[in-house]
Coordinates of C-alpha atoms in Angstrom, one line a residue:
M1 CA -0.5 -48.7 60.1
L2 CA 1.2 -45.7 58.6
L3 CA -2.1 -44.1 57.8
L4 CA -3.5 -44.9 61.3
L5 CA -0.4 -43.3 62.9
S6 CA -0.8 -40.1 60.9
T7 CA -4.4 -39.7 61.9
N8 CA -4.3 -40.9 65.5
D9 CA -1.1 -39.6 67.2
D10 CA -1.7 -36.0 68.3
G11 CA 1.3 -35.9 70.6
E12 CA -0.9 -35.6 73.7
T13 CA -2.7 -38.9 74.2
A14 CA -1.5 -42.5 74.3
L15 CA -1.9 -44.5 71.1
K16 CA -4.3 -47.4 70.8
A17 CA -3.1 -51.0 71.3
E18 CA -3.7 -51.6 67.6
L19 CA -0.8 -49.4 66.8
T20 CA 1.5 -49.9 69.7
D21 CA 1.4 -53.7 69.2
S22 CA 2.0 -53.5 65.5
E23 CA 5.2 -54.4 63.7
I24 CA 6.3 -50.8 63.2
F25 CA 7.2 -50.6 66.9
I26 CA 10.1 -52.6 68.1
Y27 CA 9.0 -53.0 71.7
A28 CA 5.5 -53.8 72.9
V29 CA 3.9 -51.4 75.3
D30 CA 2.6 -52.5 78.7
H31 CA -1.0 -51.4 78.4
S32 CA -1.4 -51.4 82.1
Q33 CA 0.8 -48.3 82.0
E34 CA -1.4 -46.4 79.5
V35 CA -2.9 -44.2 82.1
N36 CA 0.6 -43.1 83.1
L37 CA 1.6 -42.6 79.5
A38 CA -1.3 -40.4 78.9
T39 CA -0.3 -38.1 81.8
I40 CA 3.3 -37.6 80.5
D41 CA 3.9 -34.1 79.3
R42 CA 3.7 -33.8 75.5
D43 CA 7.2 -32.3 75.4
S44 CA 8.6 -35.5 76.9
R45 CA 7.4 -37.7 74.1
T46 CA 8.1 -37.9 70.4
D47 CA 5.9 -35.6 68.4
N48 CA 3.5 -36.8 65.7
E49 CA 5.5 -35.5 62.7
T50 CA 8.7 -37.2 63.8
C51 CA 6.9 -40.5 64.3
Y52 CA 5.3 -40.1 60.8
R53 CA 8.6 -39.4 59.1
T54 CA 10.5 -42.1 60.9
A55 CA 7.9 -44.7 59.9
W56 CA 8.0 -43.6 56.2
D57 CA 11.8 -43.4 56.3
L58 CA 11.8 -47.2 56.3
L59 CA 10.5 -47.1 52.7
K60 CA 13.2 -44.7 51.7
R61 CA 15.9 -47.0 53.1
V62 CA 14.3 -50.1 51.6
P63 CA 13.0 -49.1 48.1
S64 CA 11.9 -52.7 47.4
L65 CA 9.1 -52.2 49.9
T66 CA 7.7 -49.3 47.9
L67 CA 7.9 -51.4 44.7
N68 CA 6.4 -54.6 46.1
H69 CA 3.6 -52.8 48.0
S70 CA 2.9 -50.0 45.5
K71 CA -0.8 -50.8 45.5
V72 CA -0.8 -49.6 49.1
V73 CA 1.8 -46.8 49.0
V74 CA 0.6 -45.1 45.8
P75 CA -3.1 -44.7 46.9
M76 CA -1.7 -43.3 50.2
L77 CA 0.2 -40.7 48.2
L78 CA -2.9 -39.9 46.2
T79 CA -4.9 -39.6 49.4
F80 CA -2.3 -37.2 50.8
L81 CA -2.4 -35.1 47.6
C82 CA -6.1 -34.9 47.1
Q83 CA -7.3 -34.8 50.7
Q84 CA -4.6 -32.8 52.4
Y85 CA -2.0 -31.1 50.2
Y86 CA -4.3 -29.6 47.5
V87 CA -7.0 -28.8 50.0
I88 CA -4.6 -26.2 51.5
F89 CA -2.8 -25.3 48.2
N90 CA -6.0 -25.1 46.2
Y91 CA -4.8 -21.9 44.7
D92 CA -1.9 -23.7 42.9
Q93 CA -2.3 -22.9 39.2
E94 CA -1.6 -26.6 38.3
V95 CA -4.7 -27.9 40.0
P96 CA -6.8 -27.7 36.8
F97 CA -4.2 -29.5 34.8
L98 CA -3.9 -32.1 37.5
N99 CA -7.6 -32.7 37.0
S100 CA -7.0 -33.1 33.3
I101 CA -4.3 -35.8 33.7
G102 CA -6.7 -37.8 36.0
L103 CA -5.0 -37.3 39.4
F104 CA -8.2 -36.5 41.3
A105 CA -10.5 -38.8 39.2
T106 CA -8.2 -41.7 39.9
H107 CA -8.3 -41.0 43.7
E108 CA -12.1 -40.7 43.6
A109 CA -12.4 -44.0 41.7
Q110 CA -10.2 -45.7 44.3
I111 CA -12.4 -44.4 47.1
Q112 CA -15.5 -45.8 45.4
S113 CA -13.8 -49.1 44.7
Q114 CA -12.6 -49.4 48.3
S115 CA -16.1 -48.5 49.6
Q116 CA -17.7 -51.2 47.5
I117 CA -15.2 -53.8 48.8
Q118 CA -15.8 -52.8 52.4
G119 CA -19.5 -52.4 52.0
Q120 CA -19.3 -48.7 53.1
E121 CA -21.5 -45.9 51.8
Q122 CA -20.1 -44.7 48.4
G123 CA -18.0 -41.6 48.7
Q124 CA -17.2 -42.2 52.4
V125 CA -13.6 -41.1 53.0
L126 CA -11.3 -41.2 55.9
E127 CA -11.0 -37.8 57.5
L128 CA -7.4 -36.6 57.6
P129 CA -6.1 -33.8 59.9
T130 CA -5.5 -30.3 58.5
L131 CA -1.8 -29.6 58.5
P132 CA 0.2 -26.4 58.3
S133 CA 1.5 -25.5 54.8
N134 CA 5.2 -26.0 55.8
V135 CA 4.4 -29.5 57.1
L136 CA 2.5 -30.3 53.9
K137 CA 5.5 -29.3 51.8
Q138 CA 7.9 -31.3 53.9
R139 CA 5.6 -34.4 53.6
L140 CA 5.4 -33.9 49.8
M141 CA 9.2 -33.8 49.6
M142 CA 9.3 -36.9 51.8
F143 CA 7.1 -38.8 49.3
L144 CA 9.3 -37.6 46.4
G145 CA 12.4 -38.8 48.3
I146 CA 10.8 -42.2 48.7
F147 CA 9.8 -42.6 45.0
S148 CA 13.2 -41.3 43.9
K149 CA 14.9 -44.3 45.4
V150 CA 12.8 -46.9 43.5
T151 CA 15.0 -48.6 40.9
N152 CA 12.2 -49.8 38.6
S153 CA 9.5 -47.2 38.6
K154 CA 7.7 -48.8 35.6
G155 CA 6.8 -51.6 37.9
L156 CA 4.9 -49.3 40.3
Y157 CA 1.1 -49.3 40.5
Q158 CA -0.2 -46.3 38.4
H159 CA 3.3 -45.7 37.3
Q160 CA 2.3 -43.6 34.3
L161 CA 0.1 -41.3 36.4
L162 CA 3.0 -40.8 38.8
F163 CA 5.3 -40.0 35.9
N164 CA 2.9 -37.3 34.6
Y165 CA 2.7 -35.8 38.1
W166 CA 6.5 -35.7 38.5
V167 CA 6.6 -33.8 35.1
V168 CA 4.1 -31.3 36.4
L169 CA 6.2 -30.7 39.5
L170 CA 9.2 -29.8 37.3
G171 CA 7.6 -26.4 36.8
H172 CA 7.1 -25.7 40.5
P173 CA 8.5 -22.4 41.7
D174 CA 10.2 -24.2 44.6
V175 CA 13.4 -25.5 43.0
K176 CA 13.8 -28.1 45.8
L177 CA 10.6 -29.8 44.7
S178 CA 11.7 -29.6 41.0
K179 CA 15.0 -31.3 41.8
L180 CA 13.3 -34.2 43.7
A181 CA 10.7 -34.5 40.8
L182 CA 13.6 -34.8 38.3
D183 CA 15.1 -37.6 40.5
C184 CA 11.8 -39.4 40.4
I185 CA 11.6 -39.0 36.6
L186 CA 15.1 -40.3 36.1
T187 CA 14.1 -43.6 37.7
Y188 CA 12.0 -44.3 34.6
K189 CA 15.2 -43.9 32.5
P190 CA 13.5 -42.1 29.6
S191 CA 16.1 -41.8 26.8
Y192 CA 15.2 -38.3 25.8
I193 CA 15.8 -37.0 29.3
E194 CA 18.8 -39.3 30.1
M195 CA 20.8 -37.7 27.3
H196 CA 20.1 -34.2 28.6
K197 CA 20.2 -35.0 32.4
E198 CA 23.2 -32.8 33.1
N199 CA 21.8 -29.8 31.2
I200 CA 18.5 -30.1 33.1
Q201 CA 20.3 -30.4 36.5
R202 CA 22.3 -27.3 35.7
M203 CA 19.1 -25.5 34.9
L204 CA 17.8 -26.4 38.4
N205 CA 21.0 -25.1 40.0
D206 CA 21.0 -21.3 40.9
K207 CA 24.8 -21.1 40.5
T208 CA 24.9 -22.7 37.0
L209 CA 21.5 -21.6 35.6
R210 CA 22.5 -18.5 33.6
N211 CA 25.6 -20.1 32.1
E212 CA 23.6 -23.2 31.1
L213 CA 20.8 -21.0 29.5
V214 CA 23.5 -19.4 27.3
A215 CA 25.4 -22.6 26.4
Y216 CA 22.5 -25.0 25.9
D217 CA 21.7 -25.0 22.2
V218 CA 18.0 -26.0 21.8
T219 CA 17.6 -24.6 18.4
K220 CA 16.2 -26.9 15.7
E221 CA 19.4 -26.2 13.6
G222 CA 21.6 -27.2 16.5
E223 CA 23.0 -30.7 17.1
Q224 CA 22.3 -31.1 20.9
I225 CA 18.7 -32.3 20.6
E226 CA 17.8 -35.3 18.4
V227 CA 14.8 -34.7 16.1
D228 CA 12.9 -37.7 17.7
D229 CA 13.6 -36.4 21.2
R230 CA 12.5 -32.8 20.5
L231 CA 8.7 -33.5 20.7
N232 CA 8.9 -34.7 24.3
L233 CA 11.9 -32.7 25.6
I234 CA 10.9 -29.2 24.6
P235 CA 7.6 -29.2 26.6
L236 CA 9.6 -30.4 29.6
L237 CA 12.2 -27.6 29.2
A238 CA 9.5 -25.0 28.8
R239 CA 7.9 -26.2 32.1
I240 CA 11.3 -26.0 33.9
S241 CA 11.9 -22.6 32.4
Y242 CA 8.5 -21.4 33.7
G243 CA 9.3 -22.7 37.2
R244 CA 12.6 -20.9 37.2
F245 CA 11.0 -17.8 35.7
M246 CA 8.3 -17.6 38.5
G247 CA 10.6 -18.7 41.4
R248 CA 12.0 -16.5 44.0
T249 CA 15.6 -15.3 43.8
K250 CA 17.9 -15.6 46.8
T251 CA 19.7 -12.4 47.8
G252 CA 23.3 -12.1 46.6
G253 CA 25.8 -9.4 45.6
K254 CA 23.0 -7.5 43.9
T255 CA 19.5 -6.8 45.3
M256 CA 16.9 -9.5 45.0
K257 CA 14.9 -7.4 42.5
E258 CA 17.9 -7.0 40.2
N259 CA 18.7 -10.7 40.4
G260 CA 15.1 -11.6 39.6
L261 CA 15.0 -9.3 36.5
N262 CA 18.4 -10.6 35.2
R263 CA 17.3 -14.2 35.7
R264 CA 14.0 -13.6 33.9
A265 CA 15.8 -11.9 31.0
A266 CA 18.2 -14.9 30.7
I267 CA 15.2 -17.3 30.6
L268 CA 13.4 -15.4 27.9
A269 CA 16.6 -15.2 25.9
F270 CA 16.8 -19.0 26.2
L271 CA 13.2 -19.4 25.1
N272 CA 14.0 -17.4 22.0
K273 CA 15.9 -20.4 20.8
F274 CA 12.6 -22.4 20.5
E275 CA 10.6 -22.6 17.3
S276 CA 7.5 -20.3 17.1
N277 CA 5.1 -23.2 17.6
E278 CA 7.0 -24.3 20.7
M279 CA 6.5 -21.0 22.5
S280 CA 3.0 -22.0 23.3
Y281 CA 4.1 -24.4 26.0
F282 CA 5.5 -21.5 28.0
V283 CA 2.9 -18.8 27.2
S284 CA 0.1 -21.2 28.0
M285 CA 1.4 -21.6 31.6
I286 CA 1.6 -17.8 31.9
L287 CA -2.1 -17.6 30.8
Q288 CA -3.0 -20.3 33.2
S289 CA -1.5 -18.3 36.1
I290 CA -4.2 -15.6 35.7
L291 CA -7.3 -17.7 34.6
P292 CA -9.7 -18.5 37.4
A293 CA -9.7 -22.2 38.3
N294 CA -13.5 -22.4 38.1
L295 CA -13.2 -21.7 34.4
L296 CA -10.7 -24.5 33.8
I297 CA -11.6 -27.3 36.3
P298 CA -15.0 -28.4 34.8
S299 CA -13.4 -28.8 31.3
A300 CA -10.4 -30.5 32.8
K301 CA -12.6 -33.0 34.7
T302 CA -14.5 -33.8 31.5
Y303 CA -11.3 -34.3 29.6
A304 CA -9.9 -36.7 32.3
L305 CA -13.1 -38.8 32.4
K306 CA -13.3 -38.9 28.6
N307 CA -9.8 -40.4 28.6
M308 CA -10.2 -42.8 31.5
S309 CA -11.9 -46.2 31.8
H310 CA -12.5 -48.1 35.0
I311 CA -9.7 -47.6 37.5
D312 CA -9.2 -51.4 38.0
N313 CA -8.3 -51.9 34.3
R314 CA -4.6 -51.4 34.7
E315 CA -3.7 -51.9 31.0
N316 CA -6.4 -49.4 29.9
I317 CA -5.4 -46.8 32.4
E318 CA -1.7 -47.0 31.4
T319 CA -2.7 -46.5 27.7
K320 CA -5.1 -43.6 28.4
L321 CA -2.7 -41.7 30.7
S322 CA 0.4 -42.6 28.8
N323 CA 1.6 -39.5 27.0
I324 CA 2.1 -36.3 29.0
T325 CA 3.1 -34.4 25.8
I326 CA -0.2 -35.2 24.1
K327 CA -2.1 -34.2 27.2
T328 CA -0.1 -30.9 27.3
N329 CA -0.9 -30.1 23.7
D330 CA -4.6 -30.8 24.3
W331 CA -4.4 -28.7 27.4
I332 CA -3.0 -25.7 25.5
E333 CA -5.9 -25.9 23.1
L334 CA -8.4 -26.1 25.9
V335 CA -6.8 -23.0 27.7
N336 CA -6.8 -21.0 24.4
D337 CA -10.4 -21.9 23.7
I338 CA -11.6 -20.9 27.2
T339 CA -9.5 -17.7 27.1
I340 CA -10.9 -16.6 23.7
N341 CA -14.5 -17.9 23.8
T342 CA -15.6 -18.3 27.4
M343 CA -13.8 -15.9 29.7
N344 CA -15.1 -12.3 30.3
Y345 CA -14.2 -9.5 32.6
T346 CA -16.6 -10.6 35.4
D347 CA -14.4 -13.7 35.8
M348 CA -11.6 -11.4 37.0
K349 CA -13.5 -9.9 39.9
N350 CA -12.2 -12.4 42.4
I351 CA -8.6 -12.1 41.2
S352 CA -6.5 -9.9 43.5
W353 CA -5.2 -6.6 42.1
N354 CA -1.6 -7.6 42.9
R355 CA -2.0 -10.8 40.9
Q356 CA -3.5 -8.9 38.0
I357 CA -0.7 -6.3 38.0
G358 CA 1.9 -9.0 38.3
Y359 CA 0.5 -10.9 35.3
L360 CA 0.6 -7.7 33.2
N361 CA 4.2 -7.1 34.1
V362 CA 5.1 -10.6 33.1
Q363 CA 3.2 -10.3 29.9
S364 CA 4.9 -7.1 29.0
Q365 CA 8.3 -8.8 29.4
I366 CA 7.3 -11.7 27.3
V367 CA 6.0 -9.6 24.5
K368 CA 9.0 -7.3 24.5
V369 CA 11.5 -10.2 24.3
L370 CA 9.7 -12.9 22.3
G371 CA 7.8 -10.6 20.0
H372 CA 6.7 -12.2 16.7
D373 CA 7.5 -15.7 17.9
I374 CA 4.3 -15.7 20.0
L375 CA 1.9 -14.7 17.2
S376 CA 0.0 -17.9 17.7
Q377 CA -0.8 -16.8 21.2
V378 CA -1.7 -13.2 20.5
D379 CA -5.5 -13.7 20.5
S380 CA -5.3 -15.3 24.0
L381 CA -3.0 -12.6 25.4
L382 CA -5.3 -9.9 24.0
S383 CA -8.4 -11.5 25.4
V384 CA -6.9 -11.6 28.9
T385 CA -5.6 -8.1 28.7
Y386 CA -9.0 -6.9 27.5
A387 CA -10.8 -8.7 30.3
L388 CA -8.4 -7.1 32.9
L389 CA -9.0 -3.6 31.5
C390 CA -12.7 -4.0 31.4
N391 CA -12.7 -5.3 35.0
A392 CA -10.6 -2.3 36.1
Q393 CA -12.9 0.1 34.3
Q394 CA -16.0 -1.5 35.8
T395 CA -14.6 -1.4 39.3
R396 CA -13.6 2.2 38.9
Q397 CA -17.1 3.1 37.7
E398 CA -18.7 1.3 40.6
T399 CA -16.4 3.1 43.1
L400 CA -17.2 6.5 41.6
E401 CA -21.0 5.8 41.8
I402 CA -20.6 4.8 45.5
G403 CA -18.4 7.8 46.2

């Protein structure tokens, strides 16, 4: 009913009896009055988005519904992400990585499975309305709010895929999304995060960020991070650092530009506490920000399908999609391989000049501060720089010939 409500109520016409007679409405509607309802001015009736949020708010207030009906709720989340959110935000740099963790492949497998059950043509999907970007962000935060209230997330359908997705969102430039994603992760009660929960929360707070970056001792010689926790915690901290590094800064006593530069300098100083081999988690995300998605997505899909079995095999899916750290390490190798061996300057032609210049500014800051600690990533950084320079030279030459 929730899905029907989201696709049928346009705020202008009366809803069908199938919806108005359903259990999500307290009072039944007199269908003899439907003609009159249809003529009511749209401003006099509740709009579609308010109805949608009110209906979903029930799951937030009663988390047990989400847990007990997760085989319905989780596919609806995947449908929203794959058919609405990432259709508009297809430029999000995490789309290739989301392909590699099986987010889109899982959704496609569910569509095929549902089509077979209902006897529909394979690949037939329910058309969902195109929504404005601000509404999509609000709906994503709504879903995050719902799953953050679940007390036993390990009992959810596709719980490991959800966990991997929440980890990806930790690196989102919008800190509001990152905070909600952390709340969702904490419902799994992972020990390596529980012990550092307060540190991470302070990193996601603009007021305490810089003090935390200075005080948080993540060095291998320090005593704050256990040896067994380091393998899983450092990639997560690197992802959070990237989100804070790329996020916008609110205006304050200083100008926005000065605040942004100071914040970035503090984050790079924090990353300097990592071991050399751990720098690749952060640098790889910087590289991913400039690489065209069409270079990464085919390899990402191949990787996902290679690590997935049939979607109905719950045990197998949970095993194959179980470790986000392993997937991140594999992803770093894939990004480096494509950067060094596949990419050339023609791939940069469709990347805007502002984006290319922005990347070079970021790279110069990284090289200046991190220096020798990123030697393992030098080949990849040089390959991207060379491709950008060749593209600029080729464009200049073509402009001169035309002129």
